[in-house]
Coordinates of C-alpha atoms and ligand atoms in Angstrom, one line a residue:
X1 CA 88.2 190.8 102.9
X2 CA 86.0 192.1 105.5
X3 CA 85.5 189.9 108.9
X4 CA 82.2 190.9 111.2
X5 CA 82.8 189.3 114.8
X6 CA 79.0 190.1 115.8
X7 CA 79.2 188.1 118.5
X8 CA 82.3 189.3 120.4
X9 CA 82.1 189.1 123.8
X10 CA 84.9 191.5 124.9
X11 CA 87.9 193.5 122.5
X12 CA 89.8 191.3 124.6
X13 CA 89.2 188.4 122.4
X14 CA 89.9 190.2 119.0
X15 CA 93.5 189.7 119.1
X16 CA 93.3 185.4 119.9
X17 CA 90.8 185.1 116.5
X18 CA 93.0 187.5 114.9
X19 CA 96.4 184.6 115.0
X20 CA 93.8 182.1 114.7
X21 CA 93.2 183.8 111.0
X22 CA 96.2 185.2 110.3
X23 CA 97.8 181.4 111.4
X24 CA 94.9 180.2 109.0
X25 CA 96.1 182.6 106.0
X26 CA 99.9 181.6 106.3
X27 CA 99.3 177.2 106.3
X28 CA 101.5 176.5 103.0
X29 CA 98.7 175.7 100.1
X30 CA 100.3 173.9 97.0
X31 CA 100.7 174.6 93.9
X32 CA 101.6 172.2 91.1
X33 CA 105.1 171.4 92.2
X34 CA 105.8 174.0 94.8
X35 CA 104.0 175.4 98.2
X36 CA 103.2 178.9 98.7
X37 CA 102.1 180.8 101.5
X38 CA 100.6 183.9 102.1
X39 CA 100.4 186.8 104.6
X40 CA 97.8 189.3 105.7
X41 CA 97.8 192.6 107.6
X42 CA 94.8 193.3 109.6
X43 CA 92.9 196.4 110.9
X44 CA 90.1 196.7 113.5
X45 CA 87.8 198.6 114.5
X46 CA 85.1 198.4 117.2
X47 CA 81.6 198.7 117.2
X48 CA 80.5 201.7 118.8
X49 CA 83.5 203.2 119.9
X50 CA 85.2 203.2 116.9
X51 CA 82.2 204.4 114.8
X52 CA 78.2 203.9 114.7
X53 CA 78.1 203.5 110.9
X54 CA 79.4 200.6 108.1
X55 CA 81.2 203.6 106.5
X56 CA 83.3 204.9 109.6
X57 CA 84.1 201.1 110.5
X58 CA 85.3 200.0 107.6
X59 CA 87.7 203.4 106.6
X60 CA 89.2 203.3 110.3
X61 CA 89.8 199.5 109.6
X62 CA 91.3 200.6 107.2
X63 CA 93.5 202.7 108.6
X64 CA 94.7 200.3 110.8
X65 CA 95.3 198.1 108.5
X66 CA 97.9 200.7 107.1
X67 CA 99.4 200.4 110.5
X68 CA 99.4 196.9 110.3
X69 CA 101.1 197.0 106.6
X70 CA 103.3 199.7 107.6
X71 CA 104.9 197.4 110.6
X72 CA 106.2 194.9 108.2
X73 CA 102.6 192.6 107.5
X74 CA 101.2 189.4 108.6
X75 CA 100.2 191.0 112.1
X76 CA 97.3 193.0 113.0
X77 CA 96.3 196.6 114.4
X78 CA 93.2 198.1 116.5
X79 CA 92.3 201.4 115.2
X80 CA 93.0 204.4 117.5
X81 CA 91.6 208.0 116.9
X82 CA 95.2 209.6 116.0
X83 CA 95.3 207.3 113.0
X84 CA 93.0 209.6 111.0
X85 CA 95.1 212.7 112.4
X86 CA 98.1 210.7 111.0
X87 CA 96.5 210.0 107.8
X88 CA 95.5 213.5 107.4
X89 CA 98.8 214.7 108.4
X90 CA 100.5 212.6 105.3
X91 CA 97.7 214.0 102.8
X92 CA 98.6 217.6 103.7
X93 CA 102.6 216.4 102.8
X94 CA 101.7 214.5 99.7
X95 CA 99.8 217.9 98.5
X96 CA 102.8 220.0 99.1
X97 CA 104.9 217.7 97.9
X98 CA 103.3 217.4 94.9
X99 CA 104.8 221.0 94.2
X100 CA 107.9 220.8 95.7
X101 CA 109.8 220.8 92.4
X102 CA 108.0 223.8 90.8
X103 CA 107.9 226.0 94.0
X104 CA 112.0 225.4 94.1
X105 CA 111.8 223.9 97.5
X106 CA 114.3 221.2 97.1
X107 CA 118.0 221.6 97.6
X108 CA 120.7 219.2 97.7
X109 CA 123.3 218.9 100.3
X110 CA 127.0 217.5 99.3
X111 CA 129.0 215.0 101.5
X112 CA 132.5 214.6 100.5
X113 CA 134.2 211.0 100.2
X114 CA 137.7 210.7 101.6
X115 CA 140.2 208.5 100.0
X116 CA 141.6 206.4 102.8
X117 CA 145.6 206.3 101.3
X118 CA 145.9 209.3 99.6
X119 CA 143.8 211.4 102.1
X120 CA 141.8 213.2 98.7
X121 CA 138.4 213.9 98.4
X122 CA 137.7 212.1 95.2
X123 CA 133.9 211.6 95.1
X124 CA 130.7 213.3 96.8
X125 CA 127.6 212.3 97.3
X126 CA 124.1 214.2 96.3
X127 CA 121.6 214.2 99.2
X128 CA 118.4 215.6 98.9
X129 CA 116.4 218.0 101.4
X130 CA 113.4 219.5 101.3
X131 CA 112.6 223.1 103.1
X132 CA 109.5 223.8 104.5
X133 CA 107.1 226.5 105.2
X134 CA 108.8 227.5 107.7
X135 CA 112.3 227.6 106.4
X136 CA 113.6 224.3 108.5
X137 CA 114.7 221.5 106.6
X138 CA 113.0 217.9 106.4
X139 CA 114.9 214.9 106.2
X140 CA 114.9 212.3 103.0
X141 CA 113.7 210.0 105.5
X142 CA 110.9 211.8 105.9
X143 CA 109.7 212.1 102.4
X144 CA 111.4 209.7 100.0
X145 CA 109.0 206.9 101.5
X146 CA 105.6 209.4 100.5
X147 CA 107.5 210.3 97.1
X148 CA 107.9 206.5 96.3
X149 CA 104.5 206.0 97.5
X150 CA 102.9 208.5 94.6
X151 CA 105.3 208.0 92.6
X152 CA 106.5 211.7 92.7
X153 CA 109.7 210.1 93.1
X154 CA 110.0 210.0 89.2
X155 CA 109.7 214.2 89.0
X156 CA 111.7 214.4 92.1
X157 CA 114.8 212.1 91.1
X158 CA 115.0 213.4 87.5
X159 CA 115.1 217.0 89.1
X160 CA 118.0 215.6 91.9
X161 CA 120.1 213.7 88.3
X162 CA 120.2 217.2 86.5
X163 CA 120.9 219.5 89.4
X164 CA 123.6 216.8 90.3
X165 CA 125.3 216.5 87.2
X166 CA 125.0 220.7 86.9
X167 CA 126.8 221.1 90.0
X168 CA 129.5 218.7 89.0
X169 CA 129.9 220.1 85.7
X170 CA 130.4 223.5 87.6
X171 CA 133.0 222.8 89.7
X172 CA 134.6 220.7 86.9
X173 CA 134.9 224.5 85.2
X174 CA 136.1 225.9 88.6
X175 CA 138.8 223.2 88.2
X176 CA 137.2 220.3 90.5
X177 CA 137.1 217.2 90.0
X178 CA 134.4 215.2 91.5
X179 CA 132.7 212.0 90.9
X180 CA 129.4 212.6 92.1
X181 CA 127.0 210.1 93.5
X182 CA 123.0 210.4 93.1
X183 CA 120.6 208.0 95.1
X184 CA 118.0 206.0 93.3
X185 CA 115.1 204.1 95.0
X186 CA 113.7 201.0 94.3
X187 CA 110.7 202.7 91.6
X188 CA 113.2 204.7 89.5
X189 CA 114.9 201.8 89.4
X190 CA 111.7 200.4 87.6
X191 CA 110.9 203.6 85.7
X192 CA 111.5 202.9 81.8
X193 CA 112.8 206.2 81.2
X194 CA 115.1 206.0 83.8
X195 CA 118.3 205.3 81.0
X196 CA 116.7 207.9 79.1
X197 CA 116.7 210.3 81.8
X198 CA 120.1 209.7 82.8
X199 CA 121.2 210.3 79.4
X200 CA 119.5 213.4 79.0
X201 CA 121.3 214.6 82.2
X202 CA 124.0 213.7 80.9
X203 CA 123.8 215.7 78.0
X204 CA 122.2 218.9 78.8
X205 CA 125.3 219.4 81.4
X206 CA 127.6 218.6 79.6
X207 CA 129.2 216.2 82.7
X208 CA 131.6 213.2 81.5
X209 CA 129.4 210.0 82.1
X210 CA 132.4 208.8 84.2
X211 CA 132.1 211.9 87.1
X212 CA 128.4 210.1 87.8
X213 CA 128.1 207.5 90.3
X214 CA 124.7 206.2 90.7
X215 CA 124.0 204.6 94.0
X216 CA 121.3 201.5 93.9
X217 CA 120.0 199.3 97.2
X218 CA 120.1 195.9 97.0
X219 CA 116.5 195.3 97.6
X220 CA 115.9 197.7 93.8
X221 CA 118.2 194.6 92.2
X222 CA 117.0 191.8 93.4
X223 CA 113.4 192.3 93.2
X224 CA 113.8 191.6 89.5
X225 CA 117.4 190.0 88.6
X226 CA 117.0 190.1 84.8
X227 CA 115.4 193.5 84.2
X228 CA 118.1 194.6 86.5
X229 CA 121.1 193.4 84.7
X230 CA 119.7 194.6 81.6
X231 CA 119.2 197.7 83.1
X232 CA 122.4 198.3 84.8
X233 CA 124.6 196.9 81.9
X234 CA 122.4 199.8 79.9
X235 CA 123.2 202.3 82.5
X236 CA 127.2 201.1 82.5
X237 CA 127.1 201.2 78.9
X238 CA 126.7 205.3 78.9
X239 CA 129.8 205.1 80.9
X240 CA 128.9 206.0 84.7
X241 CA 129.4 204.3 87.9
X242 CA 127.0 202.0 89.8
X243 CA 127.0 201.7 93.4
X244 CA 125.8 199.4 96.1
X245 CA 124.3 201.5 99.1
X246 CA 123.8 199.9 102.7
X247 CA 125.6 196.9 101.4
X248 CA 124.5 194.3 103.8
X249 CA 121.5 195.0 105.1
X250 CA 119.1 193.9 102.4
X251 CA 118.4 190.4 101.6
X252 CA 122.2 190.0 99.8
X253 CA 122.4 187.1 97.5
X254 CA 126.4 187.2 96.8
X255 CA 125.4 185.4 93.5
X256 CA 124.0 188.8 92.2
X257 CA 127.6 191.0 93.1
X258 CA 129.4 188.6 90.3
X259 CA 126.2 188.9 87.4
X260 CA 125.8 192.5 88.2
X261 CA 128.3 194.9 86.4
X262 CA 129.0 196.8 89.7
X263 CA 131.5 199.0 90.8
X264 CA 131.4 199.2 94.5
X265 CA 130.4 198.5 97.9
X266 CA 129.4 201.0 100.2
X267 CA 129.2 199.3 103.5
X268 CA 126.1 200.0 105.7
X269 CA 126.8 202.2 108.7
X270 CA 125.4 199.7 111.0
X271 CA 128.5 198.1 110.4
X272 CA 130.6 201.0 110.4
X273 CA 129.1 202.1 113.9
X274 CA 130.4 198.9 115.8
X275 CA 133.5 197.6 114.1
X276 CA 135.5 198.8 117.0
X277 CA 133.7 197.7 119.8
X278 CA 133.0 194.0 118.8
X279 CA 134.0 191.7 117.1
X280 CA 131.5 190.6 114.5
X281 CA 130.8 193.8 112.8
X282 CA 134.9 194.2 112.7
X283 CA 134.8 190.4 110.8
X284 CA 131.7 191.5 108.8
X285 CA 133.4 194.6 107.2
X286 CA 136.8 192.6 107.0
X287 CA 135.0 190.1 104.8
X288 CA 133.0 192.6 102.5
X289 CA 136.3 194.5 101.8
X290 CA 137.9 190.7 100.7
X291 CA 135.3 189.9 98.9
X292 CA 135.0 193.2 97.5
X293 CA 138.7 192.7 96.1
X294 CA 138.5 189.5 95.1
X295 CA 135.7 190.8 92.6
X296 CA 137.7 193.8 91.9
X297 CA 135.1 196.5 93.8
X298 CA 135.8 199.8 94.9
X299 CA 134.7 199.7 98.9
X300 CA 133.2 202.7 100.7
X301 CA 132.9 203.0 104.9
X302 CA 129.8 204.6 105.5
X303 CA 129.0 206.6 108.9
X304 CA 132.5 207.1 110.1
X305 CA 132.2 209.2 113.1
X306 CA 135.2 208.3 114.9
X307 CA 139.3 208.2 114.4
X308 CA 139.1 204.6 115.4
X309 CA 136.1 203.8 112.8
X310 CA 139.0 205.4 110.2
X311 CA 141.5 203.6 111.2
X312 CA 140.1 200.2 111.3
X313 CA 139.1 200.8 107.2
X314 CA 142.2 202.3 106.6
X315 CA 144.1 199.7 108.2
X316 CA 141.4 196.8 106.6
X317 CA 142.3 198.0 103.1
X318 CA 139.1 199.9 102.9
X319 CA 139.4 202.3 99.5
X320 CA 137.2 205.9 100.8
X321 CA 135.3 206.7 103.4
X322 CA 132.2 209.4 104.6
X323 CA 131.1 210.4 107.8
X324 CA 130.6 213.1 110.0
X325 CA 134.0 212.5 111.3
X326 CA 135.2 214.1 107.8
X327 CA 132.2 215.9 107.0
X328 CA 128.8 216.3 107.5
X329 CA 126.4 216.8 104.0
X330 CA 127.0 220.6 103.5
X331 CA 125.5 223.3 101.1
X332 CA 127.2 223.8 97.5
X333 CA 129.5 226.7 98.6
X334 CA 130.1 225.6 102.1
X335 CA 131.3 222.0 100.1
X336 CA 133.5 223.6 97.7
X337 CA 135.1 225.9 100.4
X338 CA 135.8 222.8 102.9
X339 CA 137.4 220.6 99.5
X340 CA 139.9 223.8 99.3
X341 CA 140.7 224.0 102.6
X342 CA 141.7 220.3 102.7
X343 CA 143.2 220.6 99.1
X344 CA 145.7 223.1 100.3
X345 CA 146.4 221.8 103.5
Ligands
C2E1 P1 122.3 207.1 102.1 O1 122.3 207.1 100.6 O2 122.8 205.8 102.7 O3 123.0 208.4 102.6 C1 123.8 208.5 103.7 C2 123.0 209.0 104.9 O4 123.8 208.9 106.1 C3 122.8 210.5 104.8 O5 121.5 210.7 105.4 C4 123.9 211.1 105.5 O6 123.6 212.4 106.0 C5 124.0 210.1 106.6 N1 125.4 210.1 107.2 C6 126.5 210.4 106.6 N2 127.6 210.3 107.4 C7 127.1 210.0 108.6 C8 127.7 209.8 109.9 O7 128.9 209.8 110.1 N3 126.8 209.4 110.9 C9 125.5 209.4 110.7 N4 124.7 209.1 111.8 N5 124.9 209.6 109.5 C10 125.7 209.9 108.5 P2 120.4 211.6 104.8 O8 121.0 212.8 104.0 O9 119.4 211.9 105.8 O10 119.8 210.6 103.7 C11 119.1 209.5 104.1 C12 118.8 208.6 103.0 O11 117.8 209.2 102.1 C13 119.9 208.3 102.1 O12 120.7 207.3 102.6 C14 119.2 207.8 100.8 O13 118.8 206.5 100.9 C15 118.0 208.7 100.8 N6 118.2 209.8 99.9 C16 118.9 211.0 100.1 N7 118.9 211.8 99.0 C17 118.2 211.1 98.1 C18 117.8 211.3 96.7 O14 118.2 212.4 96.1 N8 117.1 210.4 96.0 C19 116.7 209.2 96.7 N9 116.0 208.3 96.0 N10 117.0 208.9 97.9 C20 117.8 209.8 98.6
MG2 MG1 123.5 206.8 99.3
MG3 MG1 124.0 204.4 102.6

């Protein structure tokens, strides 16, 4: 919808009209036997500074209204001229993204798990980089979103699965055994190949289903409860691992951890980070790791940094543990050489 305030008296009025709609948008309409509600995200731009024509208002309302999306919805955003340098700056990505796979510029970095009692690395995670023109390395965070975004996640995640498994399958020659866990994101979760393309990885590597570990939010779940269990129990059915990842932080119903066939918890760093200065993260990782055993799930400590952090999921009963403390994500050869090292010490 498109609202023209063509008799605004000053910008400083836009944001009062804006709640007044937005406050409008969200009054609970029903609907048969329920009430729903709805949200809105806003963008505005001004006449003239903001453009002299219907075409340049509208696209840099636009934009803001991106902005407005971007910062969670049901709120609004003026326009400002770096939005279109933003906008152009994410076009550029998405282009070179597009042709990340073919041009060989992804690469996968390996962080060891550490078993808390028996001091082993028994599993590593897959985590994706990208390298860019100029030879530095970008950050999922910076791209997964834009790869969900296009979808180029699909390409992307079935070229991560196969270079996993590979990897695994190598240094299962070379006398390693790993489990190896691969991230999915909320749209390969919803891809209907996705069992397929597991399988295939499976397959043309030549990796036991058991070494793979495939790590799932709990946002990609719940979105859809019955696709997901059919899903998963299709997934657990070719005989790999399914993980949790940032236990905690998404919107958890605990109903899901008992219908779910699910093998373990990782527990979100933000948890991790504080358990040993106060007490309420310390009680919130003490009750995921009981409730973890009472369902008979692995648990994993994510982000430890520190000795103490170690100690306090050691001494909670916490099964493995990654961090920087350990390990950072490494390179292929600089992982295997490390897993020596600590094998032979
Ligand atoms: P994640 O799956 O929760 O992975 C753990 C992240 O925490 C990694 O960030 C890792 O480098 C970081 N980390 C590990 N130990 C520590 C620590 O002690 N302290 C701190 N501060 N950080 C630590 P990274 O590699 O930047 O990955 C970020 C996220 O991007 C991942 O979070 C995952 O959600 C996503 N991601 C990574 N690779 C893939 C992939 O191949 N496919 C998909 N779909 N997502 C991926
Ligand atoms: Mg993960
Ligand atoms: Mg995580």
């Amino acid at each position: 919808f498109v609202v023209v305030l063509s008799d605004l008296a000053s910008p400083q009025d836009v944001p009062l009209l804006a709640d007044r709609i937005l406050h409008h948008i969200a009054l609970p309409i029903p609907l048969q036997d329920r009430e729903i509600s709805l949200s809105a995200s806003m963008g505005v731009s001004l006449y003239p500074q903001d453009g002299d024509d219907y075409d340049t208002l509208l696209r840099n309302a636009d934009a803001a209204m991106y902005r407005a999306k971007e910062a969670g919805g049901n709120t609004f955003r003026f326009y400002t001229t770096d939005m279109n340098a933003q906008a152009l700056i994410k076009l550029e990505m998405e282009a070179r993204l597009r042709h990340a796979v073919q041009r060989d510029e992804l690469l996968l970095h390996y962080q060891p798990l550490l078993n808390l009692r028996t001091n082993e690395v028994t599993d590593v995670e897959a985590l994706i980089r990208w390298r860019a023109n100029d030879g530095t390395l970008v950050s999922p965070l910076d791209f997964i979103p834009l790869a969900e975004e296009t979808g180029l996640i699909v390409s992307i995640g079935q070229w991560v699965l196969r270079t996993a498994c590979q990897q695994t399958r190598q240094w299962l020659d070379q006398g390693l055994e790993l489990r190896m866990a691969v991230n999915l994101s909320t749209r390969q979760f919803r891809d209907d190949k996705l069992v397929q393309t597991v399988r295939d990885a499976l397959i043309e590597t030549g990796l036991p289903a058991r070494l793979l570990k495939l790590e799932i939010t709990e946002g990609a779940v719940m979105d859809n409860a019955e696709q997901a269990v059919r899903i998963l129990s299709e997934l657990k059915a070719l005989g790999l691992g399914i993980s949790v990842d940032d236990f905690g932080t998404g919107y958890s119903s605990l109903a899901y951890l008992q219908r779910f066939p699910i093998d373990q918890l990782k527990i979100d760093r933000s948890f991790v980070k504080d358990i040993t200065l106060g007490a309420e993260s310390a009680s919130i990782v003490h009750s995921i790791i009981g409730l973890a055993r009472n369902l008979r799930l692995q648990t994993v400590g994510e982000g430890v940094e520190t000795t103490q952090q170690r100690d306090f999921l050691r001494g909670a009963g916490c099964d493995l543990m990654q961090g920087f403390l350990f390990s950072r994500p490494l390179p292929a050869a600089d992982f295997l050489a490390l897993v020596q090292a600590h094998s032979a010490n």
